[in-house]
mmCIF file of N, CA and C in Angstrom:
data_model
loop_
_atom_site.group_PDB
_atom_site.id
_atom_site.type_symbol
_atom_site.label_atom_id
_atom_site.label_comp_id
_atom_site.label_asym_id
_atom_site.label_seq_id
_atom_site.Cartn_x
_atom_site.Cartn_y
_atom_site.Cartn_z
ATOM 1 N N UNK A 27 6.386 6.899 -14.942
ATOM 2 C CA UNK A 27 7.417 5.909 -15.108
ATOM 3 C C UNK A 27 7.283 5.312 -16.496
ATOM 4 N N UNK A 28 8.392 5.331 -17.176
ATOM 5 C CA UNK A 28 8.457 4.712 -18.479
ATOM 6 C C UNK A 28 8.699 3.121 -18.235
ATOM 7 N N UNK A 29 8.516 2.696 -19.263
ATOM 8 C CA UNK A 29 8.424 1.247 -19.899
ATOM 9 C C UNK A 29 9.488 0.588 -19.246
ATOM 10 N N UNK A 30 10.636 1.404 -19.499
ATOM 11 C CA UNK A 30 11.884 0.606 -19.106
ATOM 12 C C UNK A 30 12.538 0.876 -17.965
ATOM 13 N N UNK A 31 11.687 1.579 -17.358
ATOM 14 C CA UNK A 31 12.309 1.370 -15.540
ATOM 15 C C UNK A 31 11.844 0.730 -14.698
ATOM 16 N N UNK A 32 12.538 0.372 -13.603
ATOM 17 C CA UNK A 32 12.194 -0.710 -12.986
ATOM 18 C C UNK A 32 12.020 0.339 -11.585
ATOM 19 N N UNK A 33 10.453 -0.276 -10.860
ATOM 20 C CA UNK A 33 10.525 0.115 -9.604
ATOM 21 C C UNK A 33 11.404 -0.848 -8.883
ATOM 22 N N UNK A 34 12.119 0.071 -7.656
ATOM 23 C CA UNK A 34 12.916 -0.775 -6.935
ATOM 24 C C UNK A 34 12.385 0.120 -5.450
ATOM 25 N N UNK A 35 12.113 -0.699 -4.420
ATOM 26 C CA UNK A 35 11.370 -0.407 -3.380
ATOM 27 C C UNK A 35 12.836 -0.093 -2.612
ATOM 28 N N UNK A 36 12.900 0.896 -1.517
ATOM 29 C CA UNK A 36 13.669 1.118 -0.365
ATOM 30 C C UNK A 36 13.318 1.067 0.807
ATOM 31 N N UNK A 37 13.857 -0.539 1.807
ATOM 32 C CA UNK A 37 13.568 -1.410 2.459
ATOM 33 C C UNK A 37 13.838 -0.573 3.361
ATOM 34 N N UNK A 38 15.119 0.435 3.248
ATOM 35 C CA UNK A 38 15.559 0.946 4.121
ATOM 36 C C UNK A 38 14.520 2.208 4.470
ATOM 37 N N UNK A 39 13.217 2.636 3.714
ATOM 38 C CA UNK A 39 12.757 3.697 4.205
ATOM 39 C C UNK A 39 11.486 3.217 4.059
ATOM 40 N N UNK A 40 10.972 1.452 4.682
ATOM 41 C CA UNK A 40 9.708 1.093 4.372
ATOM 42 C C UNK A 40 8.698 1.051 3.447
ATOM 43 N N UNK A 41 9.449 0.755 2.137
ATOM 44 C CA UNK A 41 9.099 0.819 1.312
ATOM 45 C C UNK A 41 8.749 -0.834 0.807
ATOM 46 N N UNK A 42 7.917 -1.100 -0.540
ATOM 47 C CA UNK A 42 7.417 -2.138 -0.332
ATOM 48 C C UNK A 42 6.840 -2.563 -1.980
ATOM 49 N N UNK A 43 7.344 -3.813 -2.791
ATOM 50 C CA UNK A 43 6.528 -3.270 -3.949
ATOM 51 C C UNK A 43 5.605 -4.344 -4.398
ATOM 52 N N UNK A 44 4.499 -4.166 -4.473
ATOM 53 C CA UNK A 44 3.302 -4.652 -4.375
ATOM 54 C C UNK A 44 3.659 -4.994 -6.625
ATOM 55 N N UNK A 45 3.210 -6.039 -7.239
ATOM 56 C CA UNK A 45 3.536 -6.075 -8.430
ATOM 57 C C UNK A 45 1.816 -6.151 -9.078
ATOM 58 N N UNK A 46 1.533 -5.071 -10.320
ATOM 59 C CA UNK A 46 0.474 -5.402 -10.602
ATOM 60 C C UNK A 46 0.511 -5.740 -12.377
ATOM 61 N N UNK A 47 -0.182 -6.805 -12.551
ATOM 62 C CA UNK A 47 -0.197 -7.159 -13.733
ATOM 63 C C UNK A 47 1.204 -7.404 -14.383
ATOM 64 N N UNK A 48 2.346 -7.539 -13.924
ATOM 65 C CA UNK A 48 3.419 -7.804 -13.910
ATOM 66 C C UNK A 48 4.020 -6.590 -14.074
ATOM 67 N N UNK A 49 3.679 -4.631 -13.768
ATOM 68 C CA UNK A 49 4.232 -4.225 -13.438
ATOM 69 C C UNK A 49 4.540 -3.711 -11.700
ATOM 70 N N UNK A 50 5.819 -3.542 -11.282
ATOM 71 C CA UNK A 50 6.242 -3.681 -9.928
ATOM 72 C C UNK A 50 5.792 -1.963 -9.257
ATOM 73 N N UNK A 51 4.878 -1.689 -8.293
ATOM 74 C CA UNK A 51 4.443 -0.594 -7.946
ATOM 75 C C UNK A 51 5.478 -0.395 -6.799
ATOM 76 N N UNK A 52 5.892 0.939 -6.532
ATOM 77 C CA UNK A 52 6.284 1.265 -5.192
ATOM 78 C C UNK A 52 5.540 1.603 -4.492
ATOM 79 N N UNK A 53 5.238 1.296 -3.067
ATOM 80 C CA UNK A 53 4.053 1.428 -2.161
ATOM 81 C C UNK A 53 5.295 2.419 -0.914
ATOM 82 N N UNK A 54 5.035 3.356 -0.533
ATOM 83 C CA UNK A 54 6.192 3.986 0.153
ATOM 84 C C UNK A 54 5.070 4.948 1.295
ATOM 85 N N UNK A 55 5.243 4.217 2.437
ATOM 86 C CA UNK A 55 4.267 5.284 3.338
ATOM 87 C C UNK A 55 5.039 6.168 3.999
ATOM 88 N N UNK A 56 4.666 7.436 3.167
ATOM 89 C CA UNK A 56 5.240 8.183 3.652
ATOM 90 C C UNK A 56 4.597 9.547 4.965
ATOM 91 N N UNK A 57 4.869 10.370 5.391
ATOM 92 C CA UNK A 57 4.135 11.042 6.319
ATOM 93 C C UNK A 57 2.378 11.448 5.827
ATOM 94 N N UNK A 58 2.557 12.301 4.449
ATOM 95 C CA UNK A 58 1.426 12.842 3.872
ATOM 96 C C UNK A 58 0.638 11.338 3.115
ATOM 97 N N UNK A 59 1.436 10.377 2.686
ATOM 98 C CA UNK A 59 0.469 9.074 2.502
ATOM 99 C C UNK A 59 0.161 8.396 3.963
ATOM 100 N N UNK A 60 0.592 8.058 4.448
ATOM 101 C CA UNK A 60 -0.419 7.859 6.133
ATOM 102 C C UNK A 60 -1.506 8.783 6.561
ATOM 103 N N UNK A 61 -1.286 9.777 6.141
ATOM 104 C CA UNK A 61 -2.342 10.810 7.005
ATOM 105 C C UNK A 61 -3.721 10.817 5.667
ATOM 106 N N UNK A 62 -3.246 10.656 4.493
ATOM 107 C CA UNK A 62 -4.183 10.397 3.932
ATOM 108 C C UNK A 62 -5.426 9.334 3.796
ATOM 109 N N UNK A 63 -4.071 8.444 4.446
ATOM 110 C CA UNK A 63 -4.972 7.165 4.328
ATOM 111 C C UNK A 63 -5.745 7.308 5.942
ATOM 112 N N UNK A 64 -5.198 8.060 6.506
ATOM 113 C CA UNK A 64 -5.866 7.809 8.234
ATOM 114 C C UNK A 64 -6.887 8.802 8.078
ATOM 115 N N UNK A 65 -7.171 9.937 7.475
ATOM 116 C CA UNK A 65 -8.369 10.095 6.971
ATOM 117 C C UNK A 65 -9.545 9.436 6.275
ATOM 118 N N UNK A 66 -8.992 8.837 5.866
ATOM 119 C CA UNK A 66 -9.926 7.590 4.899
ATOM 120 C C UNK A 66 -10.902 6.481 5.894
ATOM 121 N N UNK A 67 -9.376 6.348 6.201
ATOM 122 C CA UNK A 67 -10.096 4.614 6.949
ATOM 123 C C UNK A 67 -9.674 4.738 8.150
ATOM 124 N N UNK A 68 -9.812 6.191 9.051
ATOM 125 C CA UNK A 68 -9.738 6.563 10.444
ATOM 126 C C UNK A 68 -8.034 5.934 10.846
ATOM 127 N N UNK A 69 -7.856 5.590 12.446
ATOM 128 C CA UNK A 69 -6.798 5.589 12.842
ATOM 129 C C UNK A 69 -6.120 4.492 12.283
ATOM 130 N N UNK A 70 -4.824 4.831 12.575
ATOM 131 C CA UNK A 70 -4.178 4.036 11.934
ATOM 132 C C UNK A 70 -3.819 2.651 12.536
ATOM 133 N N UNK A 71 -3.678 3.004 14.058
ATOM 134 C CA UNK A 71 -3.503 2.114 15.142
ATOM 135 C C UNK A 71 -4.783 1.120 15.270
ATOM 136 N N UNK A 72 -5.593 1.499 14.823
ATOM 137 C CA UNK A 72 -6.992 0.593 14.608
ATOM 138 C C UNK A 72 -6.834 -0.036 13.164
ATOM 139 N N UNK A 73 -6.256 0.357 12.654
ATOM 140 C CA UNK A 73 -6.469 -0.166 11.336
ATOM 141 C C UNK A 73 -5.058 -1.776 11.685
ATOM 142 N N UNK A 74 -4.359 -1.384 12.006
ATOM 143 C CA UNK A 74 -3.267 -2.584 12.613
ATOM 144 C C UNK A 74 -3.934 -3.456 13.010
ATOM 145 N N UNK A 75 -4.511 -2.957 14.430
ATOM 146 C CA UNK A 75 -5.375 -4.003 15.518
ATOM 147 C C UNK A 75 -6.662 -4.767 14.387
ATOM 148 N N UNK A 76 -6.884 -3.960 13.543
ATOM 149 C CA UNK A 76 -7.764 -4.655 12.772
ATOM 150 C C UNK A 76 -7.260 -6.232 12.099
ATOM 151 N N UNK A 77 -5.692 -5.442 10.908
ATOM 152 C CA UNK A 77 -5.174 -6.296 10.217
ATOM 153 C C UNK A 77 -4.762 -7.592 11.632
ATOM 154 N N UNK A 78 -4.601 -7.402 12.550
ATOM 155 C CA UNK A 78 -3.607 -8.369 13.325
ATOM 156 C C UNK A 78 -4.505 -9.215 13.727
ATOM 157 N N UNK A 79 -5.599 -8.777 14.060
ATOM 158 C CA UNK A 79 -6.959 -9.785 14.638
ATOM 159 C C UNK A 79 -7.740 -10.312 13.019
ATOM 160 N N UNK A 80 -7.908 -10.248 11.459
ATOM 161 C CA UNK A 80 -7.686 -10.732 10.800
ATOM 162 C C UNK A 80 -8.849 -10.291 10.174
ATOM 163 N N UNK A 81 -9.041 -8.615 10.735
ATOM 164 C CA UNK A 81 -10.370 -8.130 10.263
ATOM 165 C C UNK A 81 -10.203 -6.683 9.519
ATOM 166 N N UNK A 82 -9.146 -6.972 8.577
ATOM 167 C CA UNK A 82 -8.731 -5.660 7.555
ATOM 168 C C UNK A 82 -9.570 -6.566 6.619
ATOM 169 N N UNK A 83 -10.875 -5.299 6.169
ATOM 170 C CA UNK A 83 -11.226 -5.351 5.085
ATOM 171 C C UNK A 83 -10.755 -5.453 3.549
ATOM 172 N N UNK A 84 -10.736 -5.873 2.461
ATOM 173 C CA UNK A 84 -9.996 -5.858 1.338
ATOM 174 C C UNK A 84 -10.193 -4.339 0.742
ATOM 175 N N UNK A 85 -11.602 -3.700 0.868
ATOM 176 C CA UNK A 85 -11.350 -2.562 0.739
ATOM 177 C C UNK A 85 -10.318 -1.177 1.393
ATOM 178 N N UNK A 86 -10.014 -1.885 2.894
ATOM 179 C CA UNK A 86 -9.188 -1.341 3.410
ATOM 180 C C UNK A 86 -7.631 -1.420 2.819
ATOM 181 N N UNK A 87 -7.253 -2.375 3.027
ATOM 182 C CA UNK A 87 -6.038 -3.002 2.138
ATOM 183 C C UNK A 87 -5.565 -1.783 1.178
ATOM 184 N N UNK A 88 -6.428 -2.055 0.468
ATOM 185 C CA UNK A 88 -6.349 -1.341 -1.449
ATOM 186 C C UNK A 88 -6.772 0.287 -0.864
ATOM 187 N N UNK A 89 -7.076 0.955 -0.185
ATOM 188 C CA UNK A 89 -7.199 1.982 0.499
ATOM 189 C C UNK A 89 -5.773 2.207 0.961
ATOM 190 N N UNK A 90 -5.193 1.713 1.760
ATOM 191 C CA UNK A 90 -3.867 1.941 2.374
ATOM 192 C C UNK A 90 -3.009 1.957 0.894
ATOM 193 N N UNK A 91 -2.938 0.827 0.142
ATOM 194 C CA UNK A 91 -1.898 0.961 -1.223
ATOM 195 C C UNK A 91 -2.161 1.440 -1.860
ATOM 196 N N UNK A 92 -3.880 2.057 -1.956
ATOM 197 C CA UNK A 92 -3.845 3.524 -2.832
ATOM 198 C C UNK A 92 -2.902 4.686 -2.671
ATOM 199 N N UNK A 93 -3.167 4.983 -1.151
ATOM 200 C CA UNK A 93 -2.490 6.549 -0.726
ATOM 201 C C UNK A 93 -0.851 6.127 -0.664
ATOM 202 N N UNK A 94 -0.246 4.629 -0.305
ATOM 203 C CA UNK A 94 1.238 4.569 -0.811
ATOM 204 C C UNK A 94 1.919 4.585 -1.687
ATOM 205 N N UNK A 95 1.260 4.724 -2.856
ATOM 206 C CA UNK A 95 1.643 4.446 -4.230
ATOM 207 C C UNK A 95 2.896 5.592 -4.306
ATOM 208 N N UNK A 96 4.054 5.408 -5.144
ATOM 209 C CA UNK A 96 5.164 6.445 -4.470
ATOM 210 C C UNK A 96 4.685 7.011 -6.219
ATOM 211 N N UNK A 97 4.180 6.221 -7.208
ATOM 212 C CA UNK A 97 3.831 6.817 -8.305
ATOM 213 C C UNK A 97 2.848 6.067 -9.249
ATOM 214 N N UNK A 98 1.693 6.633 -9.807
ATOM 215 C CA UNK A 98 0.639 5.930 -10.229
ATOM 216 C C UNK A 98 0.742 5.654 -11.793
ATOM 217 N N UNK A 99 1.100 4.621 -12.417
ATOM 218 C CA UNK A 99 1.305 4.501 -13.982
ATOM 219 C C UNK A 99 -0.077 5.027 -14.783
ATOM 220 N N UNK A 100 0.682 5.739 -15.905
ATOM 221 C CA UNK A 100 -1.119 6.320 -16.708
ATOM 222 C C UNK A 100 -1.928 5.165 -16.585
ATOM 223 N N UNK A 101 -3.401 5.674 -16.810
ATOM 224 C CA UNK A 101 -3.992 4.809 -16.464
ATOM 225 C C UNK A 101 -4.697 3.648 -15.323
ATOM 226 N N UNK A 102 -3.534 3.916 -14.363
ATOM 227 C CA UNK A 102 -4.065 3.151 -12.951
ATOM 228 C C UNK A 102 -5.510 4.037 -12.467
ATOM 229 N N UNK A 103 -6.058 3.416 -11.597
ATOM 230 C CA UNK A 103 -7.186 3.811 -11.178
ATOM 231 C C UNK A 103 -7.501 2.984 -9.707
ATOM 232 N N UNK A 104 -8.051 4.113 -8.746
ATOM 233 C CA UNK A 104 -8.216 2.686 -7.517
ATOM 234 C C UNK A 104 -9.236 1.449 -7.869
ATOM 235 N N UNK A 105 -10.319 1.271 -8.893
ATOM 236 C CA UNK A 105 -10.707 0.263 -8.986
ATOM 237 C C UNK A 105 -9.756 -0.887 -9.659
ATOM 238 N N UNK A 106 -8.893 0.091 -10.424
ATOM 239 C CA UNK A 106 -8.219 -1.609 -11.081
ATOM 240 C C UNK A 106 -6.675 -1.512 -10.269
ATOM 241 N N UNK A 107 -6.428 -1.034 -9.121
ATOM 242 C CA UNK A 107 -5.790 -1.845 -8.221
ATOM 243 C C UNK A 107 -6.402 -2.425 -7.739
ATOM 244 N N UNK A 108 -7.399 -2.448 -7.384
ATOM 245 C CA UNK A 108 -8.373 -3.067 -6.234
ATOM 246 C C UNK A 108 -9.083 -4.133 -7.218
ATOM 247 N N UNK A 109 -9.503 -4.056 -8.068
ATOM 248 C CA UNK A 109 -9.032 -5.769 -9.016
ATOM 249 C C UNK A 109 -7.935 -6.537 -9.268
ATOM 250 N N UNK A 110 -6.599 -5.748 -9.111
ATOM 251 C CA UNK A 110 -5.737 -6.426 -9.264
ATOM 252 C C UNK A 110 -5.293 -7.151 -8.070
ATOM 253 N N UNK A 111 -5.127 -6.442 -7.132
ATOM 254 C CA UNK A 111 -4.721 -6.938 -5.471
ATOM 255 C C UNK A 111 -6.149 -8.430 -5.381
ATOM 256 N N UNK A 112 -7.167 -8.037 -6.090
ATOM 257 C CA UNK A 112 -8.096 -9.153 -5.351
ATOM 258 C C UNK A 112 -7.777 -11.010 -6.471
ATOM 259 N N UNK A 113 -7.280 -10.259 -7.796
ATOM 260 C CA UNK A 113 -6.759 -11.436 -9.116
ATOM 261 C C UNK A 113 -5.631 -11.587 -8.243
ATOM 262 N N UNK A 114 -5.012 -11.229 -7.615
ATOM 263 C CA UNK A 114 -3.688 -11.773 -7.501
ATOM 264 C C UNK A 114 -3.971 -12.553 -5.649
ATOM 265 N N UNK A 115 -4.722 -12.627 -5.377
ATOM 266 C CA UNK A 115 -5.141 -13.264 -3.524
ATOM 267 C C UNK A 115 -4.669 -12.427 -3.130
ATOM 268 N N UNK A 116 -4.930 -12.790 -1.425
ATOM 269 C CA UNK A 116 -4.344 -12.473 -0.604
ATOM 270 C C UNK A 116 -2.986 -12.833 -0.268
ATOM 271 N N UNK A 117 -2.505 -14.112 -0.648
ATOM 272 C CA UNK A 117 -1.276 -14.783 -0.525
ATOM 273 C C UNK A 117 -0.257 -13.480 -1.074
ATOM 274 N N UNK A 118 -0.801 -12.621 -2.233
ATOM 275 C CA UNK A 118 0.475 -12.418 -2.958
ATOM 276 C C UNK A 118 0.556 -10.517 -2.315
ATOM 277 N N UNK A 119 -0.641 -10.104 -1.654
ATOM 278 C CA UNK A 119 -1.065 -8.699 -0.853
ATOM 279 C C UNK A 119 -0.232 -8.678 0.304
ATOM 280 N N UNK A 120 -0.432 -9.992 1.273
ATOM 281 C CA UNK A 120 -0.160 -9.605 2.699
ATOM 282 C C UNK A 120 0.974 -9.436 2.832
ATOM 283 N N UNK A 121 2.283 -10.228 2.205
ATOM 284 C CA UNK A 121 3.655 -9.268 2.728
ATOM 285 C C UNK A 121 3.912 -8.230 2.134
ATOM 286 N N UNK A 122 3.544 -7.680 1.559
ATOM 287 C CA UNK A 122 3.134 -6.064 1.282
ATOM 288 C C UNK A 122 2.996 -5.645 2.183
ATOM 289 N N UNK A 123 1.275 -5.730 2.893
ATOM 290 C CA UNK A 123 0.640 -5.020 3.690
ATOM 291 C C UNK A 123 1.756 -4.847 5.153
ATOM 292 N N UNK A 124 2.130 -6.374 5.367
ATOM 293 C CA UNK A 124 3.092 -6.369 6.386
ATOM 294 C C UNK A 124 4.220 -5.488 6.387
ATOM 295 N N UNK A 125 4.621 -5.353 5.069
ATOM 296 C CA UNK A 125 5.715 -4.384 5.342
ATOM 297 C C UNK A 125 4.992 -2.809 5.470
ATOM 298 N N UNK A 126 4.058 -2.617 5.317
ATOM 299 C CA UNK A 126 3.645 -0.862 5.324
ATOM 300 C C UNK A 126 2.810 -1.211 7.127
ATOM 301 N N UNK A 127 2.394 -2.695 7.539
ATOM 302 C CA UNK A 127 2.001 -1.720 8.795
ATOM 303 C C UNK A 127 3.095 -2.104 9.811
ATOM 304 N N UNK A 128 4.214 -2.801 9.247
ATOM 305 C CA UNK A 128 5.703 -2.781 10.420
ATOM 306 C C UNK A 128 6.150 -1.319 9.859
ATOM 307 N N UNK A 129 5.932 -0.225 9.196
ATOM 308 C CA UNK A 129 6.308 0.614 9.038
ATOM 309 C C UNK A 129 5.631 1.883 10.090
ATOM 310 N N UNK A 130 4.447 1.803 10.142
ATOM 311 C CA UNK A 130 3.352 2.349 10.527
ATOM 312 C C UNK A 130 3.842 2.139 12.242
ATOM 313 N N UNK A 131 3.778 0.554 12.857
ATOM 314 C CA UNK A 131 4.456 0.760 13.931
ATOM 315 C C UNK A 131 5.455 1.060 14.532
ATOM 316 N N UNK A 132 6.796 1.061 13.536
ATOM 317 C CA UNK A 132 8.171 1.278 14.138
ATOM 318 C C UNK A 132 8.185 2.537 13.633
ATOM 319 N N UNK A 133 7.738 3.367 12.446
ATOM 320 C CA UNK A 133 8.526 4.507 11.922
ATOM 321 C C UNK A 133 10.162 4.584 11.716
ATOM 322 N N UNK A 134 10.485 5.658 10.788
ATOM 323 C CA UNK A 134 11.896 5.250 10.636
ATOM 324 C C UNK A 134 11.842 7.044 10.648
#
């Protein structure tokens, strides 16, 4: 993605855009990004029950918006998302996260 485009997330296909360093990421879980990430950090349905009871790890988190990334700008790396998601709180992560695991449960 060049300089001058703008990610624009599609709500309509659970999509979600997480902003880092003031550029806007698309986070898009798609079939082969779920299964990646459910390799990672096991089921996925556990990983919910986790987030909902209030015990999603931050490494988990940044694990899930690794494998959604719909495209990674040169230079990204999972440690400096995973600095960025942690500079920016949780306040500014969780309706993100919310929108990829209402995705995860309803499917579209």
């Amino acid at each position: 993605m060049s300089g001058t485009e703008t990610a624009i997330a599609n709500l309509a296909r659970g999509e979600a855009t997480l902003r880092v360093g003031g550029v806007p990421l698309v986070l898009r879980p798609s079939f082969q990004a779920l299964v990646a990430a459910e390799q990672e950090l096991g089921p996925l349905f556990a990983l919910v029950e986790r987030a909902a009871d209030g015990r999603l790890a931050l490494a988990e988190m940044v694990g899930l918006f690794w494998h959604c990334l719909a495209e990674r700008p040169e230079g990204m790396t999972r440690d400096r998302l995973g600095e960025a998601v942690a500079a920016a709180g949780l306040a500014h992560a969780t309706p993100v996260l919310r929108v990829l695991l209402g995705q995860i449960l309803s499917g579209r």
